[in-house]
Coordinates of C-alpha atoms in Angstrom, one line a residue:
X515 CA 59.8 25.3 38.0
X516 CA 62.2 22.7 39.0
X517 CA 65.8 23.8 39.4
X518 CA 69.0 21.4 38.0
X519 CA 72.0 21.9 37.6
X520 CA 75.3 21.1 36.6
X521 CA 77.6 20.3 39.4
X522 CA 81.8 19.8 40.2
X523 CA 81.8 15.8 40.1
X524 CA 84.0 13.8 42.8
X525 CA 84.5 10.7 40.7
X526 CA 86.7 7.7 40.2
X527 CA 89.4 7.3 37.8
X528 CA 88.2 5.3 34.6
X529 CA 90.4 2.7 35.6
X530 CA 89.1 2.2 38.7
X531 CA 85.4 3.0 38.0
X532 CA 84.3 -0.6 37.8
X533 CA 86.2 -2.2 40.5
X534 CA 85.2 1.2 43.1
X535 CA 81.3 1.5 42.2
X536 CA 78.8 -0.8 44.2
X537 CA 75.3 -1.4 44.3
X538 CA 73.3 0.8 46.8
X539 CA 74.0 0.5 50.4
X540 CA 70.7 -1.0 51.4
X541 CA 70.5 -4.0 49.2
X542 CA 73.1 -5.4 51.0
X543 CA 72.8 -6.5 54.9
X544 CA 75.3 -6.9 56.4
X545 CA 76.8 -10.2 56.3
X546 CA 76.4 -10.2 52.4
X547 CA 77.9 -6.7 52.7
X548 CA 81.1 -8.1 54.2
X549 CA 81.7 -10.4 51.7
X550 CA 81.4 -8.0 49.1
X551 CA 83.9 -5.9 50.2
X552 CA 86.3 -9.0 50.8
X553 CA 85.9 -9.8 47.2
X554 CA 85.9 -6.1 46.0
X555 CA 88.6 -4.4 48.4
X556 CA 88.2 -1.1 46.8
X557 CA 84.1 -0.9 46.6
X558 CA 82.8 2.4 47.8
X559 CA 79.9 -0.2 50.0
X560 CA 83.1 0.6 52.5
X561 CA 82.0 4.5 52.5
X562 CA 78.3 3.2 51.8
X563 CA 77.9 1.0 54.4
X564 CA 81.0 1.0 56.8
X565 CA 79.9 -1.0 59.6
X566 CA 80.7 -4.2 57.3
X567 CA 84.6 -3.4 57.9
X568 CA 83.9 -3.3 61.7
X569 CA 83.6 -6.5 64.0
X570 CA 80.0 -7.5 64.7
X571 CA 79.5 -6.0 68.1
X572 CA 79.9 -2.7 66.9
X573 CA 76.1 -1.4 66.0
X574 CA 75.1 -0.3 62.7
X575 CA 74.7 3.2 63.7
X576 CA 77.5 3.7 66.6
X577 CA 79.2 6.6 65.6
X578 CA 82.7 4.6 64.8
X579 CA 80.5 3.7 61.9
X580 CA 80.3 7.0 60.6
X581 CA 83.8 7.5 61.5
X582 CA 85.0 4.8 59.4
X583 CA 83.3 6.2 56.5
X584 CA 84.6 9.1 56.6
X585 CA 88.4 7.3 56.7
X586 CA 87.6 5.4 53.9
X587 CA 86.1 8.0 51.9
X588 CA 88.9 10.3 52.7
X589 CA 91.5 7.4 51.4
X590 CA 90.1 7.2 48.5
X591 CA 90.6 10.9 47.6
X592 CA 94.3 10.9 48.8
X593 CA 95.3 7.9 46.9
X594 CA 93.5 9.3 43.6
X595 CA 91.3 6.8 43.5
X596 CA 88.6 9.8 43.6
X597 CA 89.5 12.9 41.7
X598 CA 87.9 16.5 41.4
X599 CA 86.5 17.7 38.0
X600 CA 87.8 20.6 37.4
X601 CA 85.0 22.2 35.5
X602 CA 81.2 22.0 35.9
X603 CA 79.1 19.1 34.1
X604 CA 76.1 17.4 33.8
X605 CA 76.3 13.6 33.0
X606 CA 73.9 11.2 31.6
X607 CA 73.9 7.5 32.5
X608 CA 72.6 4.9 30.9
X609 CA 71.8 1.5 31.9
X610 CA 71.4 -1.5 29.9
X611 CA 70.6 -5.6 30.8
X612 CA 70.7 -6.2 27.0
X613 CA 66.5 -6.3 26.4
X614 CA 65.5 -2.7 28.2
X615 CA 68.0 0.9 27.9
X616 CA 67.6 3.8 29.6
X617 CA 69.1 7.0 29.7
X618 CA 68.9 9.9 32.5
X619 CA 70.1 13.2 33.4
X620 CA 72.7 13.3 36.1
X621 CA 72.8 16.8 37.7
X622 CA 72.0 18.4 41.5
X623 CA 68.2 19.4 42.0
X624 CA 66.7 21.8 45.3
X625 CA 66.3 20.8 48.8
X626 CA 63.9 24.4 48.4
X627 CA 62.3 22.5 45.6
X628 CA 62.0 19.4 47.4
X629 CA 60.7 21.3 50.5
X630 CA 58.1 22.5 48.5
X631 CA 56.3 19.9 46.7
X632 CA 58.0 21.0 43.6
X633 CA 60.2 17.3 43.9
X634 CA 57.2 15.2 44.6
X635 CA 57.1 12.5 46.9
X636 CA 54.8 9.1 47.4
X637 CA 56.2 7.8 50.7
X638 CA 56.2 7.9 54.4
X639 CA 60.1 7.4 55.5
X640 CA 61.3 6.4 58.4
X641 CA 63.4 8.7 61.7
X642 CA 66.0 5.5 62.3
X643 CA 66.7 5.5 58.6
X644 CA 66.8 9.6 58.0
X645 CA 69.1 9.5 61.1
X646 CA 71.4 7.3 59.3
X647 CA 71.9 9.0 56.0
X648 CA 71.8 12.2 58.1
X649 CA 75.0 11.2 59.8
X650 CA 76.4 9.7 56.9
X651 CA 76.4 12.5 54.6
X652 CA 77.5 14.8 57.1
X653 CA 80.3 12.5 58.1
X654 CA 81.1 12.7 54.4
X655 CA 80.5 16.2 53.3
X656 CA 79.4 14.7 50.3
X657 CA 76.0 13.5 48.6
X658 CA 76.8 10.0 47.2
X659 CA 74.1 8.3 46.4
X660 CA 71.8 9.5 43.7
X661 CA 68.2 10.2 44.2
X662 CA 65.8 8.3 41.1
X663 CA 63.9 10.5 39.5
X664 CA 61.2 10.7 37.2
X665 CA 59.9 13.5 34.5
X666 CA 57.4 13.5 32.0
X667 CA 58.8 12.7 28.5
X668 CA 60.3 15.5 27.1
X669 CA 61.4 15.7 23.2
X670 CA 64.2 18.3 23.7
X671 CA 65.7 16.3 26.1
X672 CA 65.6 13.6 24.2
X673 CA 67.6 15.3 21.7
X674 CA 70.3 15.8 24.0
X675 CA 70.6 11.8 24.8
X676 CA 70.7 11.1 20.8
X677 CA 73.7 13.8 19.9
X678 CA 75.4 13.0 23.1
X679 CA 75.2 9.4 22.6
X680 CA 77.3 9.6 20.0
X681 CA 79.9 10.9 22.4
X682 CA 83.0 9.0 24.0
X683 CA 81.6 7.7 27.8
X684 CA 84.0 8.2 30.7
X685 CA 82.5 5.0 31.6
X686 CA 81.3 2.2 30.4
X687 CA 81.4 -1.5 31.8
X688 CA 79.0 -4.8 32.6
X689 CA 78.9 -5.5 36.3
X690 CA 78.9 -9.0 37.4
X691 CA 74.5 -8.9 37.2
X692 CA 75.3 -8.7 33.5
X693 CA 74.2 -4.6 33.5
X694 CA 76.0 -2.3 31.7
X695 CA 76.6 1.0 32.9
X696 CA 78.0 3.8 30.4
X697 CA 78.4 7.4 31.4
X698 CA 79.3 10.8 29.1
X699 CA 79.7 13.7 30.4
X700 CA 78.1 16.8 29.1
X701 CA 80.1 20.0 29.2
X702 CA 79.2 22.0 25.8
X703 CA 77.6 25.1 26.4
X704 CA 74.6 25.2 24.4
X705 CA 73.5 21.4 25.3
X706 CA 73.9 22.4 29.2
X707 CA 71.9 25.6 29.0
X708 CA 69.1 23.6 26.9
X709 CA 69.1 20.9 30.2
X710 CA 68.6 23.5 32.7
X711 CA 66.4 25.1 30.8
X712 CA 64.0 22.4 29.8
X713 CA 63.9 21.4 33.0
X714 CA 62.9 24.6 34.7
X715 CA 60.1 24.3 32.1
X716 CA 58.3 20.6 34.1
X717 CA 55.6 21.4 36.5
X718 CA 57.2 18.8 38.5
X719 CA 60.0 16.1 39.5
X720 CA 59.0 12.9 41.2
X721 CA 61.1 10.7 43.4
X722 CA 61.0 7.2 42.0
X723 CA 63.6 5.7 44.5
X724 CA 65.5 7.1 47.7
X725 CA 63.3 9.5 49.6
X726 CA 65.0 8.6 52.6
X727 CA 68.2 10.2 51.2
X728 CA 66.5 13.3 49.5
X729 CA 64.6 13.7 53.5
X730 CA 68.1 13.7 55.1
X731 CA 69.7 15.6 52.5
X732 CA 67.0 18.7 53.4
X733 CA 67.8 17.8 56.9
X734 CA 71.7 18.2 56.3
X735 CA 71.0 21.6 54.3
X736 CA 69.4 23.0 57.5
X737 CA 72.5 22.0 59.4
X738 CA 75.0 23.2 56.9
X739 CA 75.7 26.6 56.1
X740 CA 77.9 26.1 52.7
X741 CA 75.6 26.8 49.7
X742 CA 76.4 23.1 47.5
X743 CA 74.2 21.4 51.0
X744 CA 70.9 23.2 49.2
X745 CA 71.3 21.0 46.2
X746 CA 71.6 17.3 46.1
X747 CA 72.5 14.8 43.6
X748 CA 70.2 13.3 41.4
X749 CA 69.6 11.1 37.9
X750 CA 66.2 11.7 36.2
X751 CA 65.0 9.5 33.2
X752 CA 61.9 9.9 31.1
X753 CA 58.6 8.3 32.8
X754 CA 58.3 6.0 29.4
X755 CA 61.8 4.6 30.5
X756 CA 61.8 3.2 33.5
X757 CA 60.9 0.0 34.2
X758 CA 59.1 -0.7 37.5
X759 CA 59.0 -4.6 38.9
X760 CA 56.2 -5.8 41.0
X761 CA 57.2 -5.7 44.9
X762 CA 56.2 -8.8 46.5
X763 CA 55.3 -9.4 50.0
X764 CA 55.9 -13.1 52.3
X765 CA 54.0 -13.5 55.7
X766 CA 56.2 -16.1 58.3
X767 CA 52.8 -17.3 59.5
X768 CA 48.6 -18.0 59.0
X769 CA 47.8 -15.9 61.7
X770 CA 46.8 -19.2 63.4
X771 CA 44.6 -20.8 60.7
X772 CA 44.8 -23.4 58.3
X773 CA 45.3 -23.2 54.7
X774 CA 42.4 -24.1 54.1
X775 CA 40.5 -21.6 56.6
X776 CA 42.6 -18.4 55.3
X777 CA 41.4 -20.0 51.6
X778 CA 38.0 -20.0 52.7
X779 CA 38.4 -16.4 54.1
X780 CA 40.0 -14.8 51.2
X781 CA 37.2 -16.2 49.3
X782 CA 34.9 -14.1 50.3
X783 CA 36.1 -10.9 48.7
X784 CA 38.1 -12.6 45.7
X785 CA 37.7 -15.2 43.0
X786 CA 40.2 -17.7 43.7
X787 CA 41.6 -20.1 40.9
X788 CA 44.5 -22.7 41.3
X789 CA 47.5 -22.5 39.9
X790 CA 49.2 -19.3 39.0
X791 CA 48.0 -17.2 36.8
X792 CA 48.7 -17.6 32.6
X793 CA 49.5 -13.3 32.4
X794 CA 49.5 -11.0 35.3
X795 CA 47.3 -7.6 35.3
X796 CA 46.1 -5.4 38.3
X797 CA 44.0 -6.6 40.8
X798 CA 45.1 -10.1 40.2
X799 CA 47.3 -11.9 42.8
X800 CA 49.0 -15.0 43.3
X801 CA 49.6 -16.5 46.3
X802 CA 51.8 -19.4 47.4
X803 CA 51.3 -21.6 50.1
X804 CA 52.4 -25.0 51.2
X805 CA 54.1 -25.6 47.6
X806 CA 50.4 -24.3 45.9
X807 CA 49.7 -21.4 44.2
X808 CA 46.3 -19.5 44.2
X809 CA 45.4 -16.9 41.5
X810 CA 43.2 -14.4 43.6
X811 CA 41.3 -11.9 41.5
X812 CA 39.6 -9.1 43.1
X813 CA 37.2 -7.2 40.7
X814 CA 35.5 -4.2 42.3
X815 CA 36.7 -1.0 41.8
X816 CA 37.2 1.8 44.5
X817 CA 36.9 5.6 44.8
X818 CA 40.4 6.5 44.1
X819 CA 43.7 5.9 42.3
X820 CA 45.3 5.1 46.0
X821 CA 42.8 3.0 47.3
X822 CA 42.9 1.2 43.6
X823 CA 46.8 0.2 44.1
X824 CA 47.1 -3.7 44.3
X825 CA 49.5 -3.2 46.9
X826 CA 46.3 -1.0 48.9
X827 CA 44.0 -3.7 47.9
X828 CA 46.5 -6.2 49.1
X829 CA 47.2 -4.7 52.4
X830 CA 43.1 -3.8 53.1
X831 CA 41.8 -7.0 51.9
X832 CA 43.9 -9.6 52.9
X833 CA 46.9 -8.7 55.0
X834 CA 45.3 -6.9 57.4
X835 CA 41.8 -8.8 58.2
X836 CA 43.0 -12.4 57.3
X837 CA 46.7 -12.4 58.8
X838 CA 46.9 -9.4 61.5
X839 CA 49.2 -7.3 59.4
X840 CA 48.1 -3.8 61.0
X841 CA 50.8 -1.7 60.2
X842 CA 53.3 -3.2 57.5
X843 CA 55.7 -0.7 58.2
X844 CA 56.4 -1.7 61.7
X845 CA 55.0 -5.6 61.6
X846 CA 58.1 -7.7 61.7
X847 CA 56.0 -10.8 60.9
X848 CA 55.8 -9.1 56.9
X849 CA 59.0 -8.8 54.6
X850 CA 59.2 -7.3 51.6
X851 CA 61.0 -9.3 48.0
X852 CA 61.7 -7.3 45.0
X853 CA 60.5 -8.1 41.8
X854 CA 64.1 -9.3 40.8
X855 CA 64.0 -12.8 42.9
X856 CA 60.6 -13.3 41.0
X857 CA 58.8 -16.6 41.4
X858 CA 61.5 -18.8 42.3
X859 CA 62.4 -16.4 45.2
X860 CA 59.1 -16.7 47.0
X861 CA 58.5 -20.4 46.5
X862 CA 62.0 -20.5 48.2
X863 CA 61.6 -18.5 51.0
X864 CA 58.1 -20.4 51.9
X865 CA 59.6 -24.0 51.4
X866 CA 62.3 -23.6 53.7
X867 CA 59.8 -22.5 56.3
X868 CA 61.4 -19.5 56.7
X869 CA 58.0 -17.7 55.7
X870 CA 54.2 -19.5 55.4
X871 CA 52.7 -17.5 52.9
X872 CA 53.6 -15.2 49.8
X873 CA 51.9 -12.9 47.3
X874 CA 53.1 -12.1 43.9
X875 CA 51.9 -8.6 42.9
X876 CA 51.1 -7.0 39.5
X877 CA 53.8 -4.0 39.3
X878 CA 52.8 -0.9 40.3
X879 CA 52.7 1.9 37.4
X880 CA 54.4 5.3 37.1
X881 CA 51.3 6.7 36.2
X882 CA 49.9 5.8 39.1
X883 CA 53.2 6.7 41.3
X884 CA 52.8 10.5 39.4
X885 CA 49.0 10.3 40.1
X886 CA 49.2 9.9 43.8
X887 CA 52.2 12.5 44.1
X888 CA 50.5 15.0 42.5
X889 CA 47.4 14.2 44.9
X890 CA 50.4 14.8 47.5
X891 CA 49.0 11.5 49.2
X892 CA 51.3 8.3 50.0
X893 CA 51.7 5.1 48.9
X894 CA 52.1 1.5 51.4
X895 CA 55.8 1.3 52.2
X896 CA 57.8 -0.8 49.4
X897 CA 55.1 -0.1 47.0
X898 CA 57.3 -0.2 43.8
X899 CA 60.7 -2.2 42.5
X900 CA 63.1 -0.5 40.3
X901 CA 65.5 -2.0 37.6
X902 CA 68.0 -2.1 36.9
X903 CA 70.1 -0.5 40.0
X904 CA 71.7 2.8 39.2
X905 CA 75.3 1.7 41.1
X906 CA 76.9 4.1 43.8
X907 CA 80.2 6.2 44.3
X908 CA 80.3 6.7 40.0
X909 CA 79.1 10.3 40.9
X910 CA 79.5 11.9 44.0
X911 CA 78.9 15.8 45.2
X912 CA 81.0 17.3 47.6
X913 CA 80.3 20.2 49.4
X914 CA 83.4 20.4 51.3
X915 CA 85.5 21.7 48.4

């Protein structure tokens, strides 16, 4: 019986809502970070990501960093740029690039339910990263950046996004990426008691994207004493919304082999075509290589829905026995590409020589992602590719007030 529920917003003024929100802290290193905030002076990545307004020799996670942050964040409150919501909402935001829309339910869900299973979760995260957010937030006093979630379709709250779609937004603008983001905020009695009630009526939630920020935000409620650090902030769309990219993978050498020889190898356990492929579907892969792709199609099927994930069969047939990838969480010879930079992105990466090898992957679905939660197992690291972004600081929850 997940809890969610409406919260006192620390938001932008419309006017600055555009020019103040950013894209999540981690798409960004650092260098491109820095130029973002040079061209966008009053982008919350400064609170996000505050190390790109500090020289170079200062680490990412030296505690001027966190400092900084804080600074900024406070700034923005005392020049209005951030103002206090008087009453108690929930929002709904919906994102649009013009072919796909979606709409989800902005409110604060359990660090309880999350401790619990009841907030289910597919992924390993990492201490250096927890640490981070950790700090952050409590530097902050604030939860900033929303947690994805996913629910099971639900007609009743589909009502709700129909009649309050009609509403005037408090937002609504394209970003540069060409998405539009639009925001209402919900406040009418009867449509806020049936949110909170429909979703206390879900088995479950599952976290799509950010459980390193839902981890550190059960961390930071163990450390703070003030009720609001038990609930964080989070958006939740229907499953049958969200759209889910493949989440590609690039190797920056053959593990000492030759095309040929890795060719050879890999075709022993899959059927192996040149060219890339006419459609994509699971279990088929393409792989590029010295300005060739492979279609690689594996066709046995194994015990469970886990072991059945092409990013699994990816990781257990190829990446580990063919090119030394033991541990891809830890290998620095593996990086990850979202689905967004698509072909072009990997045949880039490879012809420069910056990486020898890459493999295009068949996205992940939420089916599966529910699947394995429920079976409260995990999923490889960077398993699934989300868009389009929900965009930081439009929605923030303070628990300092």
């Amino acid at each position: 019986m997940p809890t969610f529920e409406p919260f006192h917003a620390l938001r932008p003024e419309p006017k600055y809502a555009e020019a103040f929100s950013s894209l999540p802290y981690d798409v960004f290193n650092r260098a491109e970070g820095r130029a973002e905030v040079r061209r966008r002076p009053l982008s919350f990545l400064r609170m996000d990501k505050a190390e790109v307004t500090l020289p170079d020799f200062i680490d990412d996670h030296d505690p001027r960093v966190y400092q900084q942050a804080a600074l900024h964040f406070k700034e923005a409150i005392e020049r209005h740029i951030l103002t206090f919501d008087d009453v108690e909402s929930y929002f709904l935001y919906r994102l649009s690039d013009g072919t796909h829309t979606q709409t989800g339910f902005v409110g604060c869900v359990s660090v309880a339910d999350y401790d619990q299973g009841i907030i289910r979760k597919h992924e390993f995260t990492r201490p250096d990263k927890e640490r981070d957010r950790v700090r952050h937030v409590q530097s902050l006093a604030a939860h900033t950046g929303p947690i994805l979630l996913a629910h099971h379709p639900d007609p009743e709250l589909d009502r709700i996004v129909s009649e309050q779609d009609q509403q005037t937004p408090i937002y609504q603008f394209t970003a540069e990426d060409g998405i539009e983001h639009t925001i209402f905020k919900i406040t009418e009695r009867a449509a806020m008691m049936t949110i909170g009630s429909q979703f206390a009526r879900h088995d479950h939630l599952y976290i799509a994207d950010g459980h390193h920020r839902a981890e550190a935000a059960s961390q930071v409620a163990r450390l703070n004493h003030h009720e609001d650090a038990g609930l964080f902030l989070a958006v939740s769309f229907s499953s049958d919304q969200l759209n889910i990219q493949g989440y590609h993978r690039v190797v920056e050498d053959l593990y000492g082999q030759s095309v040929d020889e890795l060719l050879t190898r890999i075709s022993s356990r899959f059927t192996i075509i040149p060219g890339r492929a006419t459609e994509t579907k699971p279990h088929r892969f393409e792989m590029y290589v010295k300005q060739n792709w492979y279609t690689l199609d594996y066709e046995k099927e194994r015990p469970s829905v886990k072991e059945n994930l092409d990013v699994t069969i990816l990781q257990d047939e190829v990446l580990t026995p063919f090119l030394g990838i033991e541990d891809p969480r830890t290998d620095s010879r593996i990086q990850f590409v979202g689905g967004i930079r698509g072909y072009a992105g990997l045949e880039q990466l490879v012809d420069q020589g910056t990486m020898a090898v890459a493999f295009h992957l068949h996205p992940t679905s939420l089916t599966e992602l529910m699947t394995v939660a429920d079976a409260h197992e995990v999923m490889p690291p960077k398993s699934t590719w989300f868009e389009p972004k929900l965009r930081s600081g439009l929605l923030i929850h303070p628990f300092f007030k």
